[in-house]
Amino acid sequence: MEGRGQMSRQAALADRLERFIANKERMVREHPLRYLFWEATLRCNLACRHCGSDCRRDNSTRDRELSPEMMKRELATIASFHDPRRITLAIIGGEPLIRPDIEAVGAFAAGLGFAWGITTNAMLLDVERLASLKAAGLSTIAVSLDGPEDEHDALRQCNGAFRRVSEALARLVADPFYQSFDVICCVSTLNIDRLGPLLDHLAALGVPRLRLTPVFSRGRAGRQSGLMLSGDQYRRLLAFTAEARQSRRDIEVTLSEEGYWGPEWECRVRDDPHYCGSGTMIASILHDGGVTGCPSVSRRFVEGNIRATPFVDLWAEGFADFRAGRRAIAPPACGACEHWDLCEGGGFHLFAPEDGAASTCALRKIEDQGDRHDR
């Protein structure tokens, strides 16, 4: 009987994976827009060591930023071609709260039917700004916190940052106007051994969800930064995530999209198998009007600019590399890999890293041998 039960579970898993692969193929054909990032600015009030966007604590990029009117025009056009009720607009940076006019864009988007939210370092998220965001219809918010106090302040290069972010988190927990709220932690060599205390701190505050994302080689977080995780540290991150998901009832923990970790880990570290929706479900309008997939991808993959071509045309006619061309631009070793159908080269943001020597294969990073993993 036990043998039959195991065979039944294996058959169910095989069926689930077959349907998963078929769904990915459908996404390529139909590319239904579900998530639109607006990189409102590259300006920031911090100079974080692990910044993948190489943001600036000056106004050198301000003149290239899109105006609220231009974004409203694009959103109105998008809403005429796509159902805005099925699309989330995520306003990011840099630090989006640097701009005083994102509420105008957010309120306009909400009026069209979009849900909208922000990702923020929360240093500017005081009582007045939170009230302004709420009045504009903000529905989702993600706050960055990268470890306990010493580790967070060191990564952010700002004494007192941890305290201010924790105060903002307590304010959010006490005033749950949002539909979705979580904390994002960028995991690096500096905080890999301090995730437990961070999780306890967030749970004590009442934060509902922690999303862990490994640092990757981009911007100031390049391989020479000393922040890149080793294979052993990746395995420890996977083991920590899997154990927390199984044992914690006071806070939800998940590993965000970074790469495909193999059959032994995928079902243990997140709710659904690895899928990079960059260019098939996810698009970005960059601070200067460039259009690409996920905002973390290499700028080599910009499809065009809304100053010259409407976003809807670029989305409908472009993104060949993201959709049908991934195998052609993936590292050569990917072509013959038995995991291709599930992995597809990992997250698209790992293609063409700035550091050409950086490994983009998650399985290689953890030296996956099929049955080798921490339990």
Short mmCIF file of C-alpha atoms in Angstrom, two decimals:
data_model
loop_
_atom_site.label_atom_id
_atom_site.label_comp_id
_atom_site.label_asym_id
_atom_site.label_seq_id
_atom_site.Cartn_x
_atom_site.Cartn_y
_atom_site.Cartn_z
CA MET A 1 0.00 0.00 0.00
CA GLU A 2 2.86 2.37 0.83
CA GLY A 3 4.39 1.71 -2.58
CA ARG A 4 1.12 2.50 -4.30
CA GLY A 5 0.78 5.74 -2.35
CA GLN A 6 4.27 6.83 -3.35
CA MET A 7 3.58 6.00 -6.99
CA SER A 8 0.35 8.01 -6.80
CA ARG A 9 2.18 11.03 -5.38
CA GLN A 10 4.83 10.79 -8.07
CA ALA A 11 2.16 10.58 -10.77
CA ALA A 12 0.39 13.61 -9.31
CA LEU A 13 3.68 15.56 -9.26
CA ALA A 14 4.45 14.57 -12.85
CA ASP A 15 0.99 15.72 -13.93
CA ARG A 16 1.42 19.02 -12.09
CA LEU A 17 4.78 19.65 -13.79
CA GLU A 18 3.37 18.82 -17.22
CA ARG A 19 0.55 21.31 -16.69
CA PHE A 20 3.06 23.86 -15.39
CA ILE A 21 5.20 23.55 -18.54
CA ALA A 22 2.12 23.78 -20.76
CA ASN A 23 1.01 26.93 -18.90
CA LYS A 24 4.42 28.54 -19.47
CA GLU A 25 4.10 27.86 -23.19
CA ARG A 26 0.67 29.48 -23.15
CA MET A 27 2.09 32.53 -21.39
CA VAL A 28 4.63 32.94 -24.18
CA ARG A 29 1.90 32.80 -26.82
CA GLU A 30 -0.58 35.06 -25.06
CA HIS A 31 1.78 37.21 -22.90
CA PRO A 32 -1.01 38.60 -20.69
CA LEU A 33 0.27 41.71 -18.94
CA ARG A 34 -0.21 41.27 -15.18
CA TYR A 35 2.50 43.34 -13.51
CA LEU A 36 3.81 46.71 -14.69
CA PHE A 37 6.75 48.34 -12.91
CA TRP A 38 7.34 52.06 -13.14
CA GLU A 39 10.91 52.94 -12.16
CA ALA A 40 9.94 56.47 -11.19
CA THR A 41 13.47 57.58 -10.38
CA LEU A 42 17.07 56.49 -9.90
CA ARG A 43 17.48 59.07 -7.16
CA CYS A 44 17.70 57.75 -3.61
CA ASN A 45 18.16 59.04 -0.08
CA LEU A 46 20.59 56.19 0.68
CA ALA A 47 23.67 54.68 -0.97
CA CYS A 48 23.24 51.00 -0.18
CA ARG A 49 26.18 48.65 -0.68
CA HIS A 50 23.97 46.03 -2.34
CA CYS A 51 22.07 48.34 -4.72
CA GLY A 52 21.50 46.58 -8.04
CA SER A 53 20.44 49.81 -9.76
CA ASP A 54 23.47 51.89 -8.76
CA CYS A 55 21.12 54.63 -7.55
CA ARG A 56 22.30 58.18 -6.93
CA ARG A 57 22.15 60.49 -3.92
CA ASP A 58 22.06 63.49 -6.25
CA ASN A 59 19.85 64.97 -8.98
CA SER A 60 22.00 63.89 -11.94
CA THR A 61 19.24 61.68 -13.36
CA ARG A 62 16.30 63.95 -12.56
CA ASP A 63 16.09 65.57 -16.01
CA ARG A 64 15.60 62.14 -17.64
CA GLU A 65 12.65 61.15 -15.44
CA LEU A 66 9.22 60.76 -16.98
CA SER A 67 6.64 63.39 -16.09
CA PRO A 68 3.37 62.40 -14.38
CA GLU A 69 1.52 63.46 -17.54
CA MET A 70 3.52 61.08 -19.71
CA MET A 71 2.89 58.17 -17.36
CA LYS A 72 -0.81 58.96 -17.18
CA ARG A 73 -0.97 58.97 -20.96
CA GLU A 74 0.66 55.56 -21.16
CA LEU A 75 -1.56 54.11 -18.44
CA ALA A 76 -4.68 55.36 -20.19
CA THR A 77 -3.57 53.72 -23.43
CA ILE A 78 -2.70 50.47 -21.66
CA ALA A 79 -6.14 50.44 -20.04
CA SER A 80 -7.76 50.71 -23.47
CA PHE A 81 -5.97 47.57 -24.70
CA HIS A 82 -5.73 45.50 -21.49
CA ASP A 83 -8.05 44.99 -18.53
CA PRO A 84 -6.53 47.24 -15.84
CA ARG A 85 -8.32 45.28 -13.12
CA ARG A 86 -5.94 42.39 -13.85
CA ILE A 87 -2.77 44.51 -13.76
CA THR A 88 -0.81 45.76 -10.76
CA LEU A 89 1.22 48.95 -11.18
CA ALA A 90 4.31 48.82 -8.94
CA ILE A 91 6.15 52.12 -8.44
CA ILE A 92 9.80 51.60 -7.60
CA GLY A 93 13.14 53.44 -7.71
CA GLY A 94 15.67 54.39 -6.59
CA GLU A 95 13.47 55.50 -3.74
CA PRO A 96 10.03 56.35 -5.16
CA LEU A 97 9.10 58.50 -2.16
CA ILE A 98 11.78 60.97 -3.30
CA ARG A 99 9.20 62.10 -5.86
CA PRO A 100 6.25 64.10 -4.45
CA ASP A 101 4.10 63.37 -7.51
CA ILE A 102 3.78 59.57 -7.46
CA GLU A 103 0.45 59.89 -5.67
CA ALA A 104 -0.95 61.78 -8.67
CA VAL A 105 0.03 58.90 -10.95
CA GLY A 106 -1.20 56.31 -8.46
CA ALA A 107 -4.58 58.00 -8.02
CA PHE A 108 -4.99 58.25 -11.80
CA ALA A 109 -4.10 54.55 -12.15
CA ALA A 110 -6.59 53.61 -9.44
CA GLY A 111 -9.26 55.60 -11.23
CA LEU A 112 -8.64 53.53 -14.36
CA GLY A 113 -8.96 50.30 -12.38
CA PHE A 114 -5.32 49.39 -11.73
CA ALA A 115 -4.21 48.23 -8.31
CA TRP A 116 -1.00 50.06 -7.43
CA GLY A 117 1.74 49.83 -4.86
CA ILE A 118 5.30 50.82 -4.01
CA THR A 119 8.57 49.26 -2.93
CA THR A 120 10.37 51.54 -0.47
CA ASN A 121 13.23 51.71 1.99
CA ALA A 122 10.63 53.38 4.30
CA MET A 123 12.99 56.13 5.47
CA LEU A 124 10.49 58.73 4.21
CA LEU A 125 7.35 56.81 5.16
CA ASP A 126 6.18 59.07 7.96
CA VAL A 127 2.60 59.61 9.13
CA GLU A 128 1.90 62.38 6.62
CA ARG A 129 3.27 60.51 3.60
CA LEU A 130 1.42 57.35 4.51
CA ALA A 131 -1.82 59.32 4.71
CA SER A 132 -1.11 60.82 1.29
CA LEU A 133 -0.48 57.38 -0.24
CA LYS A 134 -3.65 55.99 1.30
CA ALA A 135 -5.72 58.88 -0.04
CA ALA A 136 -4.36 58.12 -3.52
CA GLY A 137 -5.58 54.52 -3.33
CA LEU A 138 -2.37 52.64 -2.53
CA SER A 139 -3.16 48.94 -2.17
CA THR A 140 0.20 47.14 -1.89
CA ILE A 141 3.48 48.00 -0.21
CA ALA A 142 6.82 46.22 0.15
CA VAL A 143 9.39 47.50 2.63
CA SER A 144 13.09 46.63 2.50
CA LEU A 145 14.76 45.49 5.72
CA ASP A 146 18.05 43.64 5.38
CA GLY A 147 18.80 42.13 8.75
CA PRO A 148 18.94 43.10 12.41
CA GLU A 149 20.14 46.58 13.33
CA ASP A 150 23.90 46.30 12.81
CA GLU A 151 23.62 44.42 9.54
CA HIS A 152 20.86 46.59 8.06
CA ASP A 153 22.56 49.87 8.97
CA ALA A 154 25.88 48.60 7.55
CA LEU A 155 24.32 47.57 4.23
CA ARG A 156 22.38 50.84 4.01
CA GLN A 157 25.43 52.84 5.17
CA CYS A 158 23.14 54.81 7.46
CA ASN A 159 23.11 54.71 11.25
CA GLY A 160 19.58 54.63 12.61
CA ALA A 161 18.03 53.22 9.43
CA PHE A 162 16.90 50.00 11.13
CA ARG A 163 15.12 51.94 13.87
CA ARG A 164 13.30 54.20 11.41
CA VAL A 165 12.21 51.31 9.19
CA SER A 166 10.99 49.34 12.21
CA GLU A 167 8.91 52.34 13.28
CA ALA A 168 7.39 52.53 9.80
CA LEU A 169 6.61 48.80 9.89
CA ALA A 170 4.88 49.16 13.24
CA ARG A 171 2.84 52.00 11.73
CA LEU A 172 1.79 49.80 8.79
CA VAL A 173 0.82 46.90 11.04
CA ALA A 174 -1.30 49.20 13.20
CA ASP A 175 -3.09 50.68 10.18
CA PRO A 176 -3.76 47.80 7.72
CA PHE A 177 -5.31 49.73 4.85
CA TYR A 178 -3.29 47.71 2.32
CA GLN A 179 -4.40 44.61 0.46
CA SER A 180 -0.88 43.18 0.44
CA PHE A 181 2.13 43.98 2.63
CA ASP A 182 5.49 42.31 3.06
CA VAL A 183 9.13 42.88 3.92
CA ILE A 184 11.88 42.13 1.42
CA CYS A 185 15.30 41.08 2.69
CA CYS A 186 18.24 41.00 0.29
CA VAL A 187 20.41 38.14 1.55
CA SER A 188 24.18 38.60 1.34
CA THR A 189 27.33 37.51 3.13
CA LEU A 190 26.71 40.26 5.66
CA ASN A 191 23.35 38.96 6.91
CA ILE A 192 23.15 35.26 5.96
CA ASP A 193 23.85 34.25 9.57
CA ARG A 194 21.38 36.75 11.06
CA LEU A 195 18.14 35.75 9.34
CA GLY A 196 16.74 34.08 12.47
CA PRO A 197 16.89 37.24 14.62
CA LEU A 198 15.44 39.26 11.73
CA LEU A 199 12.52 36.85 11.38
CA ASP A 200 11.84 37.00 15.13
CA HIS A 201 11.92 40.82 15.05
CA LEU A 202 9.45 41.01 12.17
CA ALA A 203 7.11 38.47 13.74
CA ALA A 204 7.14 40.43 17.01
CA LEU A 205 6.14 43.56 15.10
CA GLY A 206 3.26 41.68 13.46
CA VAL A 207 4.63 41.76 9.90
CA PRO A 208 2.68 39.13 7.93
CA ARG A 209 5.28 38.06 5.36
CA LEU A 210 9.04 38.00 4.73
CA ARG A 211 10.35 37.62 1.19
CA LEU A 212 14.01 36.57 0.99
CA THR A 213 15.93 37.39 -2.18
CA PRO A 214 19.60 36.50 -2.72
CA VAL A 215 21.85 39.34 -3.84
CA PHE A 216 23.00 39.07 -7.45
CA SER A 217 25.77 40.64 -9.52
CA ARG A 218 24.44 43.98 -10.70
CA GLY A 219 25.31 47.61 -9.93
CA ARG A 220 27.17 48.16 -6.66
CA ALA A 221 26.37 44.57 -5.68
CA GLY A 222 28.82 43.17 -8.24
CA ARG A 223 30.97 40.16 -7.49
CA GLN A 224 33.81 42.35 -6.19
CA SER A 225 31.56 43.81 -3.48
CA GLY A 226 32.19 40.84 -1.19
CA LEU A 227 28.44 40.37 -0.79
CA MET A 228 27.92 37.40 -3.15
CA LEU A 229 26.88 34.17 -1.41
CA SER A 230 28.98 31.02 -1.65
CA GLY A 231 27.48 27.64 -2.55
CA ASP A 232 27.40 26.66 1.12
CA GLN A 233 25.67 29.92 2.04
CA TYR A 234 23.07 29.36 -0.69
CA ARG A 235 22.36 25.92 0.78
CA ARG A 236 21.99 27.45 4.23
CA LEU A 237 19.56 30.03 2.84
CA LEU A 238 17.48 27.29 1.22
CA ALA A 239 17.50 25.22 4.41
CA PHE A 240 16.54 28.24 6.55
CA THR A 241 13.65 29.11 4.22
CA ALA A 242 12.35 25.54 4.07
CA GLU A 243 12.52 25.11 7.86
CA ALA A 244 10.84 28.47 8.54
CA ARG A 245 8.03 27.69 6.10
CA GLN A 246 7.39 24.43 7.90
CA SER A 247 7.71 25.57 11.50
CA ARG A 248 6.59 29.21 11.72
CA ARG A 249 2.92 30.03 12.14
CA ASP A 250 3.36 33.66 13.15
CA ILE A 251 4.88 34.86 9.87
CA GLU A 252 4.96 33.59 6.28
CA VAL A 253 8.38 33.11 4.68
CA THR A 254 9.16 32.65 1.00
CA LEU A 255 12.15 32.74 -1.33
CA SER A 256 11.59 35.21 -4.14
CA GLU A 257 12.46 34.76 -7.80
CA GLU A 258 16.21 34.36 -8.20
CA GLY A 259 16.66 31.10 -10.04
CA TYR A 260 15.67 27.47 -10.33
CA TRP A 261 16.93 25.45 -7.38
CA GLY A 262 16.12 21.94 -8.56
CA PRO A 263 13.40 19.41 -7.68
CA GLU A 264 14.66 18.86 -4.14
CA TRP A 265 14.18 22.49 -3.16
CA GLU A 266 11.57 24.13 -5.38
CA CYS A 267 8.50 22.84 -3.55
CA ARG A 268 10.06 23.59 -0.17
CA VAL A 269 11.10 27.23 -0.49
CA ARG A 270 8.08 28.82 -2.24
CA ASP A 271 4.45 28.14 -3.01
CA ASP A 272 4.83 27.58 -6.74
CA PRO A 273 7.64 26.22 -8.93
CA HIS A 274 10.17 28.63 -10.37
CA TYR A 275 8.75 30.77 -13.16
CA CYS A 276 10.28 33.96 -14.49
CA GLY A 277 7.45 36.02 -15.96
CA SER A 278 9.75 38.77 -17.23
CA GLY A 279 8.54 39.74 -20.69
CA THR A 280 5.57 37.37 -20.63
CA MET A 281 3.58 38.67 -17.65
CA ILE A 282 5.88 41.38 -16.31
CA ALA A 283 7.07 44.61 -17.93
CA SER A 284 8.81 47.76 -16.77
CA ILE A 285 8.85 51.39 -17.80
CA LEU A 286 12.21 52.72 -16.69
CA HIS A 287 12.96 56.18 -15.33
CA ASP A 288 13.99 57.48 -18.76
CA GLY A 289 11.11 55.83 -20.65
CA GLY A 290 12.90 52.65 -21.65
CA VAL A 291 10.76 49.51 -21.74
CA THR A 292 11.96 46.08 -20.67
CA GLY A 293 10.82 43.05 -18.64
CA CYS A 294 11.60 42.86 -14.93
CA PRO A 295 13.36 46.07 -13.81
CA SER A 296 16.31 43.99 -12.60
CA VAL A 297 17.25 42.67 -16.06
CA SER A 298 20.30 43.93 -17.90
CA ARG A 299 19.74 47.17 -19.80
CA ARG A 300 20.96 45.24 -22.85
CA PHE A 301 17.40 43.95 -23.12
CA VAL A 302 15.57 47.29 -23.41
CA GLU A 303 12.95 46.94 -26.17
CA GLY A 304 12.44 50.62 -26.97
CA ASN A 305 11.30 53.86 -25.38
CA ILE A 306 7.81 55.24 -24.79
CA ARG A 307 9.03 58.67 -25.85
CA ALA A 308 9.13 57.24 -29.38
CA THR A 309 6.81 54.21 -29.33
CA PRO A 310 3.74 53.55 -27.17
CA PHE A 311 4.20 50.87 -24.53
CA VAL A 312 1.33 48.79 -25.91
CA ASP A 313 3.08 48.50 -29.29
CA LEU A 314 6.37 47.46 -27.71
CA TRP A 315 4.57 44.88 -25.55
CA ALA A 316 2.62 43.46 -28.49
CA GLU A 317 5.42 43.35 -31.05
CA GLY A 318 8.65 43.05 -29.06
CA PHE A 319 10.19 40.94 -26.29
CA ALA A 320 11.37 38.16 -28.62
CA ASP A 321 14.37 37.38 -26.39
CA PHE A 322 12.14 37.12 -23.33
CA ARG A 323 9.57 34.89 -24.98
CA ALA A 324 10.75 32.55 -27.72
CA GLY A 325 14.45 33.39 -27.67
CA ARG A 326 15.62 32.51 -24.18
CA ARG A 327 17.45 29.34 -25.17
CA ALA A 328 19.44 31.20 -27.84
CA ILE A 329 20.83 33.76 -25.38
CA ALA A 330 21.17 31.48 -22.33
CA PRO A 331 24.64 30.27 -21.32
CA PRO A 332 25.81 27.41 -23.60
CA ALA A 333 25.61 24.83 -20.81
CA CYS A 334 21.86 25.45 -20.54
CA GLY A 335 21.11 24.08 -23.98
CA ALA A 336 21.77 20.45 -23.11
CA CYS A 337 20.64 20.60 -19.48
CA GLU A 338 17.93 18.16 -18.43
CA HIS A 339 16.36 20.88 -16.27
CA TRP A 340 15.75 23.32 -19.15
CA ASP A 341 11.97 22.86 -19.38
CA LEU A 342 11.56 23.85 -15.73
CA CYS A 343 14.46 26.28 -15.41
CA GLU A 344 14.77 28.08 -18.78
CA GLY A 345 18.09 29.52 -17.69
CA GLY A 346 16.83 30.78 -14.33
CA GLY A 347 15.43 34.28 -13.79
CA PHE A 348 15.90 36.55 -16.80
CA HIS A 349 17.63 39.08 -14.55
CA LEU A 350 20.52 36.58 -14.34
CA PHE A 351 21.13 36.75 -18.10
CA ALA A 352 24.12 38.86 -19.14
CA PRO A 353 25.36 39.81 -15.66
CA GLU A 354 27.64 42.85 -15.54
CA ASP A 355 30.33 40.58 -14.13
CA GLY A 356 30.89 38.09 -16.95
CA ALA A 357 32.59 35.65 -14.59
CA ALA A 358 29.59 35.40 -12.29
CA SER A 359 27.81 32.05 -12.39
CA THR A 360 24.12 32.31 -13.27
CA CYS A 361 23.30 28.63 -12.64
CA ALA A 362 21.60 28.14 -9.30
CA LEU A 363 22.09 24.37 -9.40
CA ARG A 364 25.81 24.82 -9.98
CA LYS A 365 25.97 27.26 -7.11
CA ILE A 366 24.60 24.73 -4.64
CA GLU A 367 26.41 21.77 -6.28
CA ASP A 368 23.13 19.90 -6.61
CA GLN A 369 23.65 16.14 -6.89
CA GLY A 370 19.96 15.18 -6.93
CA ASP A 371 19.86 13.71 -3.45
CA ARG A 372 22.25 16.15 -1.80
CA HIS A 373 20.54 18.82 0.26
CA ASP A 374 20.33 19.98 3.86
CA ARG A 375 17.32 18.67 5.70
#
